[in-house]
Every structure is written in structure tokens, then in C-alpha cells.
Amino acid sequence: MILQRLSIINYKNIKTATLNLSPKINCFIGSNGVGKTNVLDAVYYMSFCRSAQNPIDSQVIRHDQDFFVLEGLYQKGDGTEESVYCGMKRGTKKHFKRNKKEYKRLSEHIGLIPLVVVSPSDSLLIEGGSEERRRLVDMVISQYDRSYIEALNRYNKALQQRNSLLKMDEEPDPDIMSIWEEQMAAEGEVIYSKRNAFVNDLVPIFQRYYQNISSNRELVGINYVSHCQRGRLLDVIRKDRFKDRAVGYSLHGVHRDDLEFTLGAHQMKREGSQGQNKTFVIALKLAQFDFLKRTAAQTTPLLLLDDIFDKLDALRVEQIVRLVSGDEFGQIFITDTNRDHLDQILANSSHDYKIFNVEDGEIAEKDV
């Protein structure tokens, strides 16, 4: 999938912009805080119906404005075009349209335009809680398996209902409790199966990318940890119902799943340097790209690289540049504060490219 043209009105600090984009490499250069990341976030929004940085839609509307609009014109691999529109006024719900036809459910859009973003916030995958790592897994699987989203929604509804019962002052009805536990278990087993298959497929791809970037200097791994591995999920959920009642929420289930990241025989979060941590998440995201390329909508995902070169030594930067300059990657969006790394990428690539200067929300294409 190629984003040919992006129009932005009142999105974050960008008042208005219409960008005619390169089908291969698009570079956005500017100081910190001028709006480079906001351009990439607008591209992200067009794929996921939400901002990568702020889940509250009204807060992406430019200050002192009443609405925002994003429009994208895409070209599929077979040459046909897809138009995507999103608009929202303050105090109303957002409208998402594909080829001028509004979606009944936003989940129908997820996966149409597969996308992978690598950004500084990815450090939370290592340093943050398990919800960050589950979100990564959910985001990838949801882009190629719609039944996964549906199972996840049903599971979360049952979890919410069970938690409501656990918080009650009076003793909850055991029959009603059992109904929600059975639904949690049924949907949870489906979710576990799909997550487990995904992780098993992803790990060797991830390890290959890490070895390439680090020049085989370290061994890394990913282990999937789930309560489903303790036995039948319904039994696991019911086992500690008394303890759940005491704390007021469900302690067991796939909502507590996690990924354990390792460096050698140790946990990455305890042993990894800043450069190793960054290499880890970049390799993880490139593996995610590789996986989606083979599964999601049978099209090459968009790749967004937001300020990724900081805290990496020259060898790792060189290896990343070599990887993303290859033919296996499609359209790429890159931000940086200076042209040094971008010039390396462009010098190693024979592909078409465009460079945009960003300053205080104003975006101007440079002559190249």
C-alpha cells in the first residue's frame, strides 16, 4: 500500500498541509517539538482510527479550533486507489469513510492499511508494564485476523462484567458469575492460541533482525507467559475466586499475559544497555513488519521511523540504514533532527525520495 497524498487540517499543531508523497522514502527534518512526529501520527491515525500518542480524539484537534480533518489517497499493489477520510467536530463522534462510504464499525477499517511505527516511546515495551507488550501483540494480530478483535472484545466484556460482580458489597450470584467465567475462558483460549502461534512465528524473524543489526554480538529471546499454560483456563480463573473477591478484580486470565524479553540468560530490562534496548525494539518492530507483509491484506505495510537513531552506535545505525534501504521495504516515513542519518540512507538507496522541512507545524517540500 502506498500513501500518495495526505491532507491535514487542524491536527495537533498542524494548521493545514497537503503532501504529495514519494512512493518510497519520505524524510521530515526539523528541531524537536516542531511537528515532525505529528505528521507521522496523522499517517498512523489513518490506519488505526486513533492517535498513537493520545487516545482522546478531541485532544488531537488544534488548539482554539473546533474540528480536524485527515484525508489520504492510497494506491494498492494492483494500481487501484483507495481514499480514506476522517473528520471530527468537538463534542461529536468522529466519522471515518472509505471511498466516501462511512464505516458502521471502526474495527472494519483495521488491517486495510497495515502499518508499523518505530518511535522513542517503544522503550516502554521493555521498561513498562505487561499491558504495553500485550498491546503490541494485539495490534499486530488485529491487522490480519478480524476474528481476533471480536474474540478480544467479547473477552473484555466478560472480564468487565465479572469484575463488576467481584466489586459488589453483597455476595454475587454464583450462576451469573459462572456465565461470565465460562465466556472469559472460551474466548481466552482462542486468544491464547492465536497469540501463541504469532509469537512462535515472530521469534525467529526477530532474532534474525537483531543479529543483523548487532552484527551477531548478542543473543536475545522472547518468551510468551500466560495463565493458559497452567491448565484449563476455566479452572485457573475459578481457582482463586475468593482472592479475586477480596481484591475486587480478576487476577487470572489472558488479560495478564506477558512477553518476557531476554538478553543471554537474563531479563532485558535488567541487563540491557540503552543501545541494546533500542536495538531490541527496532528488531522487534522490523520483525512485525516482515510478519504483516506476509499476512495483512496481502500488501506491504507502511513503515514509520520516528527519531530512531539516537543512542545507537555507528555500526548499528549503519546496519539499520542498510536494512531499511532494501527492496523488501515499501513506503517509509522517517523523522530526524538533522540530515546526517538521512543522507546515509539516501546515499545507500537508489529509490525515489522526498525531503520535507517542518517548522512550527508548517511543512515545506525541499528541492532535491
PDB file of C-alpha atoms in Angstrom, residues 73-324:
ATOM      1  CA  LEU A  73      -5.279   8.840  -1.130  1.00  0.00           C
ATOM      2  CA  TYR A  74      -3.687   5.395  -1.308  1.00  0.00           C
ATOM      3  CA  GLN A  75      -2.628   3.145  -4.152  1.00  0.00           C
ATOM      4  CA  LYS A  76      -2.892  -0.611  -3.795  1.00  0.00           C
ATOM      5  CA  GLY A  77      -0.470  -3.097  -5.309  1.00  0.00           C
ATOM      6  CA  ASP A  78      -2.752  -3.672  -8.279  1.00  0.00           C
ATOM      7  CA  GLY A  79      -2.832   0.055  -9.071  1.00  0.00           C
ATOM      8  CA  THR A  80      -6.354   0.747  -7.789  1.00  0.00           C
ATOM      9  CA  GLU A  81      -6.879   3.702  -5.480  1.00  0.00           C
ATOM     10  CA  GLU A  82      -8.419   3.887  -2.012  1.00  0.00           C
ATOM     11  CA  SER A  83      -9.497   7.141  -0.375  1.00  0.00           C
ATOM     12  CA  VAL A  84      -9.770   7.392   3.399  1.00  0.00           C
ATOM     13  CA  TYR A  85     -11.361  10.296   5.260  1.00  0.00           C
ATOM     14  CA  CYS A  86     -11.559  11.083   8.941  1.00  0.00           C
ATOM     15  CA  GLY A  87     -13.193  14.153  10.435  1.00  0.00           C
ATOM     16  CA  MET A  88     -14.391  15.189  13.848  1.00  0.00           C
ATOM     17  CA  LYS A  89     -16.003  18.245  15.440  1.00  0.00           C
ATOM     18  CA  ARG A  90     -15.673  18.922  19.139  1.00  0.00           C
ATOM     19  CA  GLY A  91     -18.484  17.336  21.092  1.00  0.00           C
ATOM     20  CA  THR A  92     -19.415  14.863  18.355  1.00  0.00           C
ATOM     21  CA  LYS A  93     -18.173  11.450  17.307  1.00  0.00           C
ATOM     22  CA  LYS A  94     -15.579  11.084  14.568  1.00  0.00           C
ATOM     23  CA  HIS A  95     -16.534   9.988  11.061  1.00  0.00           C
ATOM     24  CA  PHE A  96     -14.390   7.508   9.166  1.00  0.00           C
ATOM     25  CA  LYS A  97     -15.017   6.865   5.472  1.00  0.00           C
ATOM     26  CA  ARG A  98     -13.519   4.560   2.872  1.00  0.00           C
ATOM     27  CA  ASN A  99     -14.141   5.665  -0.711  1.00  0.00           C
ATOM     28  CA  LYS A 100     -16.788   8.114   0.612  1.00  0.00           C
ATOM     29  CA  LYS A 101     -18.728   5.340   2.381  1.00  0.00           C
ATOM     30  CA  GLU A 102     -18.850   5.619   6.171  1.00  0.00           C
ATOM     31  CA  TYR A 103     -17.934   2.643   8.304  1.00  0.00           C
ATOM     32  CA  LYS A 104     -20.574   1.208  10.611  1.00  0.00           C
ATOM     33  CA  ARG A 105     -17.829  -0.048  12.922  1.00  0.00           C
ATOM     34  CA  LEU A 106     -14.289   1.320  13.046  1.00  0.00           C
ATOM     35  CA  SER A 107     -12.935  -2.210  13.564  1.00  0.00           C
ATOM     36  CA  GLU A 108     -13.855  -2.889   9.918  1.00  0.00           C
ATOM     37  CA  HIS A 109     -11.085  -0.498   8.868  1.00  0.00           C
ATOM     38  CA  ILE A 110      -8.289  -2.053  10.926  1.00  0.00           C
ATOM     39  CA  GLY A 111      -5.978  -4.046   8.666  1.00  0.00           C
ATOM     40  CA  LEU A 112      -6.860  -2.286   5.411  1.00  0.00           C
ATOM     41  CA  ILE A 113      -3.685  -0.188   5.616  1.00  0.00           C
ATOM     42  CA  PRO A 114      -1.157  -2.210   7.649  1.00  0.00           C
ATOM     43  CA  LEU A 115       1.427  -0.059   9.359  1.00  0.00           C
ATOM     44  CA  VAL A 116       4.403  -0.387  11.692  1.00  0.00           C
ATOM     45  CA  VAL A 117       5.775   2.544  13.683  1.00  0.00           C
ATOM     46  CA  VAL A 118       9.115   2.672  15.489  1.00  0.00           C
ATOM     47  CA  SER A 119       9.364   5.541  17.973  1.00  0.00           C
ATOM     48  CA  PRO A 120      11.084   6.623  21.217  1.00  0.00           C
ATOM     49  CA  SER A 121       8.008   5.527  23.199  1.00  0.00           C
ATOM     50  CA  ASP A 122       8.840   1.924  22.243  1.00  0.00           C
ATOM     51  CA  SER A 123      11.204   1.904  25.232  1.00  0.00           C
ATOM     52  CA  LEU A 124       8.058   1.186  27.268  1.00  0.00           C
ATOM     53  CA  LEU A 125       7.924  -2.259  25.664  1.00  0.00           C
ATOM     54  CA  ILE A 126      10.937  -3.126  27.795  1.00  0.00           C
ATOM     55  CA  GLU A 127      10.615  -0.748  30.740  1.00  0.00           C
ATOM     56  CA  GLY A 128       6.822  -0.609  31.058  1.00  0.00           C
ATOM     57  CA  GLY A 129       4.184  -2.997  32.357  1.00  0.00           C
ATOM     58  CA  SER A 130       2.761  -6.072  30.667  1.00  0.00           C
ATOM     59  CA  GLU A 131      -0.104  -4.071  29.115  1.00  0.00           C
ATOM     60  CA  GLU A 132       2.417  -2.408  26.754  1.00  0.00           C
ATOM     61  CA  ARG A 133       3.610  -5.758  25.435  1.00  0.00           C
ATOM     62  CA  ARG A 134       0.066  -7.155  25.145  1.00  0.00           C
ATOM     63  CA  ARG A 135      -0.930  -4.044  23.194  1.00  0.00           C
ATOM     64  CA  LEU A 136       1.846  -4.736  20.689  1.00  0.00           C
ATOM     65  CA  VAL A 137       0.694  -8.318  20.177  1.00  0.00           C
ATOM     66  CA  ASP A 138      -2.958  -7.293  19.910  1.00  0.00           C
ATOM     67  CA  MET A 139      -2.161  -4.559  17.399  1.00  0.00           C
ATOM     68  CA  VAL A 140      -0.295  -6.914  15.083  1.00  0.00           C
ATOM     69  CA  ILE A 141      -2.768  -9.803  15.178  1.00  0.00           C
ATOM     70  CA  SER A 142      -5.735  -7.446  14.777  1.00  0.00           C
ATOM     71  CA  GLN A 143      -4.313  -6.230  11.468  1.00  0.00           C
ATOM     72  CA  TYR A 144      -4.554  -9.659   9.833  1.00  0.00           C
ATOM     73  CA  ASP A 145      -7.204 -11.545  11.836  1.00  0.00           C
ATOM     74  CA  ARG A 146     -10.566  -9.835  12.375  1.00  0.00           C
ATOM     75  CA  SER A 147     -11.885 -12.776  14.400  1.00  0.00           C
ATOM     76  CA  TYR A 148      -9.160 -11.998  16.946  1.00  0.00           C
ATOM     77  CA  ILE A 149     -10.550  -8.485  17.535  1.00  0.00           C
ATOM     78  CA  GLU A 150     -14.019  -9.948  18.006  1.00  0.00           C
ATOM     79  CA  ALA A 151     -12.786 -12.563  20.494  1.00  0.00           C
ATOM     80  CA  LEU A 152     -10.839  -9.891  22.362  1.00  0.00           C
ATOM     81  CA  ASN A 153     -13.894  -7.638  22.571  1.00  0.00           C
ATOM     82  CA  ARG A 154     -16.059 -10.469  23.896  1.00  0.00           C
ATOM     83  CA  TYR A 155     -13.396 -11.450  26.429  1.00  0.00           C
ATOM     84  CA  ASN A 156     -13.024  -7.875  27.670  1.00  0.00           C
ATOM     85  CA  LYS A 157     -16.799  -7.536  28.041  1.00  0.00           C
ATOM     86  CA  ALA A 158     -16.974 -10.743  30.102  1.00  0.00           C
ATOM     87  CA  LEU A 159     -13.985  -9.601  32.183  1.00  0.00           C
ATOM     88  CA  GLN A 160     -15.654  -6.265  32.863  1.00  0.00           C
ATOM     89  CA  GLN A 161     -18.875  -7.969  33.934  1.00  0.00           C
ATOM     90  CA  ARG A 162     -17.035 -10.402  36.223  1.00  0.00           C
ATOM     91  CA  ASN A 163     -15.076  -7.554  37.790  1.00  0.00           C
ATOM     92  CA  SER A 164     -18.321  -5.670  38.436  1.00  0.00           C
ATOM     93  CA  LEU A 165     -19.672  -8.697  40.299  1.00  0.00           C
ATOM     94  CA  LEU A 166     -16.459  -9.020  42.307  1.00  0.00           C
ATOM     95  CA  LYS A 167     -16.786  -5.402  43.482  1.00  0.00           C
ATOM     96  CA  MET A 168     -20.345  -5.828  44.779  1.00  0.00           C
ATOM     97  CA  ASP A 169     -20.974  -5.328  48.510  1.00  0.00           C
ATOM     98  CA  GLU A 170     -23.340  -8.289  48.669  1.00  0.00           C
ATOM     99  CA  GLU A 171     -22.326 -11.768  47.588  1.00  0.00           C
ATOM    100  CA  PRO A 172     -22.753 -12.072  43.792  1.00  0.00           C
ATOM    101  CA  ASP A 173     -24.997 -14.680  42.209  1.00  0.00           C
ATOM    102  CA  PRO A 174     -22.728 -17.715  41.554  1.00  0.00           C
ATOM    103  CA  ASP A 175     -24.680 -18.720  38.438  1.00  0.00           C
ATOM    104  CA  ILE A 176     -24.201 -15.314  36.831  1.00  0.00           C
ATOM    105  CA  MET A 177     -20.547 -15.360  37.871  1.00  0.00           C
ATOM    106  CA  SER A 178     -20.155 -18.753  36.184  1.00  0.00           C
ATOM    107  CA  ILE A 179     -21.654 -17.467  32.932  1.00  0.00           C
ATOM    108  CA  TRP A 180     -19.067 -14.693  32.637  1.00  0.00           C
ATOM    109  CA  GLU A 181     -16.233 -17.010  33.703  1.00  0.00           C
ATOM    110  CA  GLU A 182     -17.203 -19.517  31.023  1.00  0.00           C
ATOM    111  CA  GLN A 183     -17.203 -16.801  28.378  1.00  0.00           C
ATOM    112  CA  MET A 184     -13.847 -15.478  29.598  1.00  0.00           C
ATOM    113  CA  ALA A 185     -12.413 -18.993  29.400  1.00  0.00           C
ATOM    114  CA  ALA A 186     -13.848 -19.771  25.952  1.00  0.00           C
ATOM    115  CA  GLU A 187     -12.681 -16.510  24.376  1.00  0.00           C
ATOM    116  CA  GLY A 188      -9.433 -16.581  26.350  1.00  0.00           C
ATOM    117  CA  GLU A 189      -8.458 -19.973  24.941  1.00  0.00           C
ATOM    118  CA  VAL A 190      -8.992 -18.614  21.405  1.00  0.00           C
ATOM    119  CA  ILE A 191      -6.928 -15.514  22.176  1.00  0.00           C
ATOM    120  CA  TYR A 192      -4.150 -17.600  23.725  1.00  0.00           C
ATOM    121  CA  SER A 193      -3.985 -19.910  20.727  1.00  0.00           C
ATOM    122  CA  LYS A 194      -3.660 -17.011  18.287  1.00  0.00           C
ATOM    123  CA  ARG A 195      -1.117 -15.159  20.442  1.00  0.00           C
ATOM    124  CA  ASN A 196       0.959 -18.293  20.911  1.00  0.00           C
ATOM    125  CA  ALA A 197       1.041 -19.019  17.168  1.00  0.00           C
ATOM    126  CA  PHE A 198       2.012 -15.422  16.455  1.00  0.00           C
ATOM    127  CA  VAL A 199       4.870 -15.368  18.977  1.00  0.00           C
ATOM    128  CA  ASN A 200       6.227 -18.713  17.727  1.00  0.00           C
ATOM    129  CA  ASP A 201       6.282 -17.367  14.175  1.00  0.00           C
ATOM    130  CA  LEU A 202       7.706 -13.976  15.157  1.00  0.00           C
ATOM    131  CA  VAL A 203      10.650 -15.027  17.331  1.00  0.00           C
ATOM    132  CA  PRO A 204      12.977 -16.435  14.633  1.00  0.00           C
ATOM    133  CA  ILE A 205      12.323 -13.414  12.391  1.00  0.00           C
ATOM    134  CA  PHE A 206      13.025 -11.062  15.295  1.00  0.00           C
ATOM    135  CA  GLN A 207      16.241 -12.885  16.219  1.00  0.00           C
ATOM    136  CA  ARG A 208      17.465 -12.660  12.635  1.00  0.00           C
ATOM    137  CA  TYR A 209      16.933  -8.900  12.542  1.00  0.00           C
ATOM    138  CA  TYR A 210      18.610  -8.430  15.909  1.00  0.00           C
ATOM    139  CA  GLN A 211      21.656 -10.417  14.812  1.00  0.00           C
ATOM    140  CA  ASN A 212      21.902  -8.341  11.637  1.00  0.00           C
ATOM    141  CA  ILE A 213      21.738  -5.031  13.484  1.00  0.00           C
ATOM    142  CA  SER A 214      24.104  -6.074  16.304  1.00  0.00           C
ATOM    143  CA  SER A 215      26.493  -7.961  13.977  1.00  0.00           C
ATOM    144  CA  ASN A 216      25.921 -11.149  15.998  1.00  0.00           C
ATOM    145  CA  ARG A 217      27.233  -9.583  19.210  1.00  0.00           C
ATOM    146  CA  GLU A 218      24.365 -10.709  21.488  1.00  0.00           C
ATOM    147  CA  LEU A 219      21.780 -13.457  21.847  1.00  0.00           C
ATOM    148  CA  VAL A 220      18.204 -12.377  22.544  1.00  0.00           C
ATOM    149  CA  GLY A 221      14.884 -14.138  23.031  1.00  0.00           C
ATOM    150  CA  ILE A 222      11.148 -13.707  23.651  1.00  0.00           C
ATOM    151  CA  ASN A 223       9.090 -15.979  25.895  1.00  0.00           C
ATOM    152  CA  TYR A 224       5.298 -15.871  25.979  1.00  0.00           C
ATOM    153  CA  VAL A 225       3.872 -16.216  29.507  1.00  0.00           C
ATOM    154  CA  SER A 226       0.159 -16.942  30.019  1.00  0.00           C
ATOM    155  CA  HIS A 227      -2.165 -18.355  32.660  1.00  0.00           C
ATOM    156  CA  CYS A 228      -3.406 -20.685  29.902  1.00  0.00           C
ATOM    157  CA  GLN A 229      -0.133 -22.566  30.318  1.00  0.00           C
ATOM    158  CA  ARG A 230      -1.218 -23.626  33.840  1.00  0.00           C
ATOM    159  CA  GLY A 231      -4.066 -25.828  32.636  1.00  0.00           C
ATOM    160  CA  ARG A 232      -7.666 -25.394  31.549  1.00  0.00           C
ATOM    161  CA  LEU A 233      -8.339 -21.657  31.696  1.00  0.00           C
ATOM    162  CA  LEU A 234     -11.781 -22.016  33.293  1.00  0.00           C
ATOM    163  CA  ASP A 235     -10.238 -23.946  36.199  1.00  0.00           C
ATOM    164  CA  VAL A 236      -7.468 -21.340  36.558  1.00  0.00           C
ATOM    165  CA  ILE A 237      -9.974 -18.466  36.641  1.00  0.00           C
ATOM    166  CA  ARG A 238     -12.258 -20.154  39.169  1.00  0.00           C
ATOM    167  CA  LYS A 239      -9.482 -21.410  41.426  1.00  0.00           C
ATOM    168  CA  ASP A 240      -8.876 -18.082  43.153  1.00  0.00           C
ATOM    169  CA  ARG A 241     -12.390 -16.640  43.065  1.00  0.00           C
ATOM    170  CA  PHE A 242     -12.195 -15.962  46.827  1.00  0.00           C
ATOM    171  CA  LYS A 243      -8.961 -13.989  46.411  1.00  0.00           C
ATOM    172  CA  ASP A 244     -10.430 -12.136  43.403  1.00  0.00           C
ATOM    173  CA  ARG A 245     -13.392 -11.182  45.559  1.00  0.00           C
ATOM    174  CA  ALA A 246     -11.053  -9.797  48.198  1.00  0.00           C
ATOM    175  CA  VAL A 247      -9.151  -7.536  45.786  1.00  0.00           C
ATOM    176  CA  GLY A 248     -12.200  -6.708  43.632  1.00  0.00           C
ATOM    177  CA  TYR A 249     -10.882  -7.752  40.226  1.00  0.00           C
ATOM    178  CA  SER A 250      -9.841 -10.819  38.204  1.00  0.00           C
ATOM    179  CA  LEU A 251      -6.283 -11.920  38.927  1.00  0.00           C
ATOM    180  CA  HIS A 252      -6.180 -14.653  36.282  1.00  0.00           C
ATOM    181  CA  GLY A 253      -6.838 -14.742  32.558  1.00  0.00           C
ATOM    182  CA  VAL A 254      -5.299 -13.713  29.247  1.00  0.00           C
ATOM    183  CA  HIS A 255      -5.592 -10.054  30.304  1.00  0.00           C
ATOM    184  CA  ARG A 256      -2.499 -10.804  32.408  1.00  0.00           C
ATOM    185  CA  ASP A 257      -0.456 -12.366  29.575  1.00  0.00           C
ATOM    186  CA  ASP A 258       3.079 -11.066  29.094  1.00  0.00           C
ATOM    187  CA  LEU A 259       6.161 -11.317  26.908  1.00  0.00           C
ATOM    188  CA  GLU A 260       9.472 -11.921  28.653  1.00  0.00           C
ATOM    189  CA  PHE A 261      12.390 -10.305  26.789  1.00  0.00           C
ATOM    190  CA  THR A 262      15.823 -11.839  27.362  1.00  0.00           C
ATOM    191  CA  LEU A 263      19.439 -10.898  26.683  1.00  0.00           C
ATOM    192  CA  GLY A 264      21.522 -14.026  27.048  1.00  0.00           C
ATOM    193  CA  ALA A 265      20.194 -15.763  30.162  1.00  0.00           C
ATOM    194  CA  HIS A 266      18.960 -12.534  31.783  1.00  0.00           C
ATOM    195  CA  GLN A 267      15.967 -10.230  31.541  1.00  0.00           C
ATOM    196  CA  MET A 268      16.474  -7.456  29.025  1.00  0.00           C
ATOM    197  CA  LYS A 269      15.078  -4.759  31.329  1.00  0.00           C
ATOM    198  CA  ARG A 270      17.768  -5.537  33.928  1.00  0.00           C
ATOM    199  CA  GLU A 271      20.811  -6.196  31.760  1.00  0.00           C
ATOM    200  CA  GLY A 272      20.351  -4.251  28.515  1.00  0.00           C
ATOM    201  CA  SER A 273      22.188  -1.015  27.764  1.00  0.00           C
ATOM    202  CA  GLN A 274      20.339   1.852  26.101  1.00  0.00           C
ATOM    203  CA  GLY A 275      21.761   0.812  22.741  1.00  0.00           C
ATOM    204  CA  GLN A 276      20.844  -2.851  23.254  1.00  0.00           C
ATOM    205  CA  ASN A 277      17.315  -1.935  24.377  1.00  0.00           C
ATOM    206  CA  LYS A 278      16.819   0.261  21.337  1.00  0.00           C
ATOM    207  CA  THR A 279      18.223  -2.428  19.041  1.00  0.00           C
ATOM    208  CA  PHE A 280      15.824  -4.912  20.635  1.00  0.00           C
ATOM    209  CA  VAL A 281      12.681  -2.866  19.987  1.00  0.00           C
ATOM    210  CA  ILE A 282      13.769  -1.878  16.464  1.00  0.00           C
ATOM    211  CA  ALA A 283      14.394  -5.543  15.603  1.00  0.00           C
ATOM    212  CA  LEU A 284      11.025  -6.413  17.137  1.00  0.00           C
ATOM    213  CA  LYS A 285       9.253  -3.806  15.012  1.00  0.00           C
ATOM    214  CA  LEU A 286      11.055  -4.830  11.823  1.00  0.00           C
ATOM    215  CA  ALA A 287      10.040  -8.427  12.518  1.00  0.00           C
ATOM    216  CA  GLN A 288       6.478  -7.176  12.987  1.00  0.00           C
ATOM    217  CA  PHE A 289       6.758  -5.507   9.568  1.00  0.00           C
ATOM    218  CA  ASP A 290       8.041  -8.718   7.979  1.00  0.00           C
ATOM    219  CA  PHE A 291       5.198 -10.690   9.557  1.00  0.00           C
ATOM    220  CA  LEU A 292       2.478  -8.269   8.444  1.00  0.00           C
ATOM    221  CA  LYS A 293       3.886  -8.137   4.937  1.00  0.00           C
ATOM    222  CA  ARG A 294       3.136 -11.850   4.622  1.00  0.00           C
ATOM    223  CA  THR A 295      -0.257 -11.808   6.328  1.00  0.00           C
ATOM    224  CA  ALA A 296      -2.125  -8.472   6.488  1.00  0.00           C
ATOM    225  CA  ALA A 297      -4.268  -7.611   3.456  1.00  0.00           C
ATOM    226  CA  GLN A 298      -1.584  -9.189   1.253  1.00  0.00           C
ATOM    227  CA  THR A 299       0.154  -5.821   0.945  1.00  0.00           C
ATOM    228  CA  THR A 300       3.408  -4.246   2.112  1.00  0.00           C
ATOM    229  CA  PRO A 301       2.847  -2.209   5.305  1.00  0.00           C
ATOM    230  CA  LEU A 302       3.838   1.410   5.695  1.00  0.00           C
ATOM    231  CA  LEU A 303       6.937   1.852   7.877  1.00  0.00           C
ATOM    232  CA  LEU A 304       7.204   4.891  10.168  1.00  0.00           C
ATOM    233  CA  LEU A 305      10.612   5.562  11.745  1.00  0.00           C
ATOM    234  CA  ASP A 306      10.386   8.374  14.286  1.00  0.00           C
ATOM    235  CA  ASP A 307      13.725   9.617  15.633  1.00  0.00           C
ATOM    236  CA  ILE A 308      15.168   6.110  15.865  1.00  0.00           C
ATOM    237  CA  PHE A 309      18.915   6.775  15.566  1.00  0.00           C
ATOM    238  CA  ASP A 310      19.525   8.387  18.956  1.00  0.00           C
ATOM    239  CA  LYS A 311      21.582   6.323  21.457  1.00  0.00           C
ATOM    240  CA  LEU A 312      22.812   3.871  18.789  1.00  0.00           C
ATOM    241  CA  ASP A 313      26.463   3.384  17.913  1.00  0.00           C
ATOM    242  CA  ALA A 314      27.651   3.981  14.348  1.00  0.00           C
ATOM    243  CA  LEU A 315      27.716   0.262  13.471  1.00  0.00           C
ATOM    244  CA  ARG A 316      24.094  -0.276  14.490  1.00  0.00           C
ATOM    245  CA  VAL A 317      22.970   2.851  12.633  1.00  0.00           C
ATOM    246  CA  GLU A 318      24.774   1.602   9.533  1.00  0.00           C
ATOM    247  CA  GLN A 319      23.093  -1.807   9.750  1.00  0.00           C
ATOM    248  CA  ILE A 320      19.617  -0.298  10.202  1.00  0.00           C
ATOM    249  CA  VAL A 321      20.214   2.042   7.261  1.00  0.00           C
ATOM    250  CA  ARG A 322      21.234  -0.913   5.111  1.00  0.00           C
ATOM    251  CA  LEU A 323      18.158  -2.904   6.127  1.00  0.00           C
ATOM    252  CA  VAL A 324      15.513  -0.232   5.530  1.00  0.00           C
TER     253      VAL A 324
END
